[in-house]
Amino acid sequence: MNISSLFTSRSPRAIKANGDKLVLSDARVGQTYILVGLDAGHKLREKIASMGLNSGARFTIIANSGHGPVGLEVRQTRLGIGRGMATKIRVREVDEG
Amino acid sequence: MTKDNSPLIVALAGNPNSGKTTLFNNLTGANQHVGNYPGVTVEKKEGFVKHNSHNIKLIDLPGTYSLSAYSIEEIVTRNYIIKNKPNVVVNIVDASNLERNLYLSTQLIELGIPVIIALNMSDMARSHGINIDTELLSRLLGVPVIPTIGHKKKGMDKLLEAIISLESNDKAPQPPEVNYGKEFEEEICGICRLLSKDGKVFNGYQPRWVALKLLEDDQEIQKLVEALPDSEKILETVKTAREKLETLIGDETVAIISDRRYGFISGACSEAITLTGEHRHDISDKIDLALIHPVLGLPIFAGLMWLMFNLTFALGEAPMGWIESGVSFISDWLSSALPEGLISSLLVDGIIGGVGGVLVFLPNIMLLFFSIAILEDTGYMARAAFVMDRIMHKIGLHGKSFIPMLIGFGCTVPAYMGSRILEDKTDRLITLHVTTFMSCGARLPVYILVCGAFWPENAGNVIFSIYVLGILVAISMVKVLRLTRFKGLSAPFIMELPPYRIPTFRSLLIHMWERSWLYLRKAGTVILGISIIMWFLMTFPEKETFSQDYESLIQNASTHLDTGVITKDQKDSLVSDYNNQMSAESIEYSFAGRMGKFIEPVIEPLGFDWRLGIAILSGFAAKEVVVATMGTVYGVGETDEKSESLRANLANDPLYSPLVAYSFLIFVLLYMPCMAAMAVFLRESGSWKEVFYQFLYSTGLAYGLSFIVYQCGKLIGLV
């Protein structure tokens, strides 16, 4: 993780100092990610899983402006996830190939 | 086995947007709503179909993604299946989005009820390069799989055949179960053994399913188990099992269970699906680039809304005129055909006047619903909620709340109905409670009249300030309600953005008609009743002696005309003046007048007299009635908001000032919704308590704000 980016960039997409965890709200448009974990109660976990986002699911970001919900595509479905929720979803980048 | 006279009960279950409702319509021919917006089908809908001498009763269950107990739809679906035990559950699955859709299927199969999968939109899947081996899929899942194309009505007969043959086949193949892994299965078996001793308690709940739900910490099922004699032992076992599994696998059981389900599904899909060519990005991607664009999204949304409102009102104008002339034709005809008297007055002034005044808005309402149907059925509504979530979230509401609030500018009745799209009950109630302050179309005539009288140069700005005030009050009330009655945050925004589709004209019409019908029915029932009551209150008791003998004055005028003292025009204006003064006196004498006088001391601190009091009371029938009542009370006869004489009367009345006028406008903006809206409020909130709360707090707020404005204005010398 690039520490200097914390100081040089005020962009909302800058990686936040959240341990070394990357969260969905920081994800870049067009990039593919894997869901690693979810800091939420099981009510929300089940709800999100039932819509296609379980841990290990691969998805691509279609919208994230740094404000408002994050749009993503998972299992051929598009979802909008509120920003509050998105900060609780831990993700890992996938090298496209 | 069913006898010929008792129908097969078949329940339709599936994800939102899987085409479930379209399929239901195809099978039953019933007219009902087809939507593209997640969560459109909230009610249980039934229909009948006859196939080869078999009677089938179809139940359209709400669209759900899962069978956990986290939303009303999920509980409704699962309780229906468990308690009513349909003969067959038809699970509609969107073929172009198989994995996510099968997540529900695996849970339906676990319930132990015969399941048939209708692989819907198989044409779309193929065009996306997804080829599904239905036979293999059927073998892997252990249930029949029938390809269907809902909007082209393909596969319906095969589906019906499959339903009948599955029912008449005693030994349906036992579907394979999702394997949750060795450790998990051991615990499930252990819990099952504890449960099945008391098997009879479960009334058809599969012990394995109950065990899984207990491991998932499902509160509903836990309650069910608590009623068992050895519930303590069972729950203790579940608790240790859950803890053991969570330390062993290092995640919550809910997460493990959903992972294993997806694992099973992925396995089945990778065998049964062959992808021909790459998954090409379709048109939806390109449209979404613009519609949920961080910069362009909002202006596009605003533009579409502007277009929608303008079309609604521009296209509605002509049919509104037709209805108006139709209504006045009928009332003219009735008043000439019937002898003058109470019956004629009841029919013409009471019933036709009241119901007609509401019917006039029907074209606007139908057009508004038609536009909303287009937005929903194309899939745009979900994008609009996406774009608006950022703003709505800051206010303390859900992204979807803007839809009812926006409709509120047209009419509060459909706006309340629109609040149904919010799944979370608290979000829905708050939205209902604040939508009232979005100034509806019926309040506009009042503003036009009053502003025209007191601020002829500046009417537009004053009216605009009232609209803005309504929005500000709504926003503040969300905050207040969140801090007091409904503590906590709005439900998290998670929403499917369904693929864009071109809606069929038929489904748009069905959609529009269903909602318009509710409005129309209201006009025929509640509004009819209240109109009669209002008429009664404004007519009785009848005044016998007036301050002047108007009858003979009118007689005199006729004689003067005959003798040439006055012209015909002068005579007509005299006669209408006398008539108006007479009706003003009658009204003052009537129950309504007395009520106005009675409440006068209460509304006096707001600057209102008894006449404004009657106007406000009559606004409960419908807000636009305020103008008509003012016409009657001020003795200027039939009026609309453009009436010059009423304006002049208001402006020249020594009791009124711009300050009183503004206080009155605030009151009209904020006080209780009209009776039609209240009736819908009751249905949508589901409780009289909320209706009374709404009634009291909106009227209280109206009183409070008008009071502050009037009294402060008086203090600084604006009388």
mmCIF file of N, CA and C in Angstrom, chain B residues 245-252 256:
data_model
loop_
_atom_site.group_PDB
_atom_site.id
_atom_site.type_symbol
_atom_site.label_atom_id
_atom_site.label_comp_id
_atom_site.label_asym_id
_atom_site.label_seq_id
_atom_site.Cartn_x
_atom_site.Cartn_y
_atom_site.Cartn_z
ATOM 1 N N LEU B 245 -18.573 -24.414 15.145
ATOM 2 C CA LEU B 245 -18.376 -24.239 13.711
ATOM 3 C C LEU B 245 -17.696 -22.908 13.404
ATOM 4 N N GLU B 246 -18.080 -21.886 14.166
ATOM 5 C CA GLU B 246 -17.512 -20.572 13.872
ATOM 6 C C GLU B 246 -16.029 -20.504 14.213
ATOM 7 N N THR B 247 -15.636 -21.169 15.310
ATOM 8 C CA THR B 247 -14.194 -21.175 15.623
ATOM 9 C C THR B 247 -13.447 -22.072 14.643
ATOM 10 N N LEU B 248 -14.100 -23.136 14.245
ATOM 11 C CA LEU B 248 -13.451 -24.112 13.352
ATOM 12 C C LEU B 248 -13.216 -23.505 11.970
ATOM 13 N N ILE B 249 -14.251 -22.854 11.424
ATOM 14 C CA ILE B 249 -14.141 -22.353 10.053
ATOM 15 C C ILE B 249 -13.753 -20.881 10.034
ATOM 16 N N GLY B 250 -13.930 -20.209 11.160
ATOM 17 C CA GLY B 250 -13.458 -18.832 11.247
ATOM 18 C C GLY B 250 -14.363 -17.820 10.583
ATOM 19 N N ASP B 251 -15.635 -18.118 10.509
ATOM 20 C CA ASP B 251 -16.575 -17.128 9.971
ATOM 21 C C ASP B 251 -17.943 -17.412 10.582
ATOM 22 N N GLU B 252 -18.862 -16.484 10.388
ATOM 23 C CA GLU B 252 -20.198 -16.703 10.913
ATOM 24 C C GLU B 252 -20.902 -17.818 10.146
ATOM 25 N N ILE B 256 -21.063 -18.953 6.134
ATOM 26 C CA ILE B 256 -20.622 -20.276 5.656
ATOM 27 C C ILE B 256 -21.741 -20.922 4.861
#
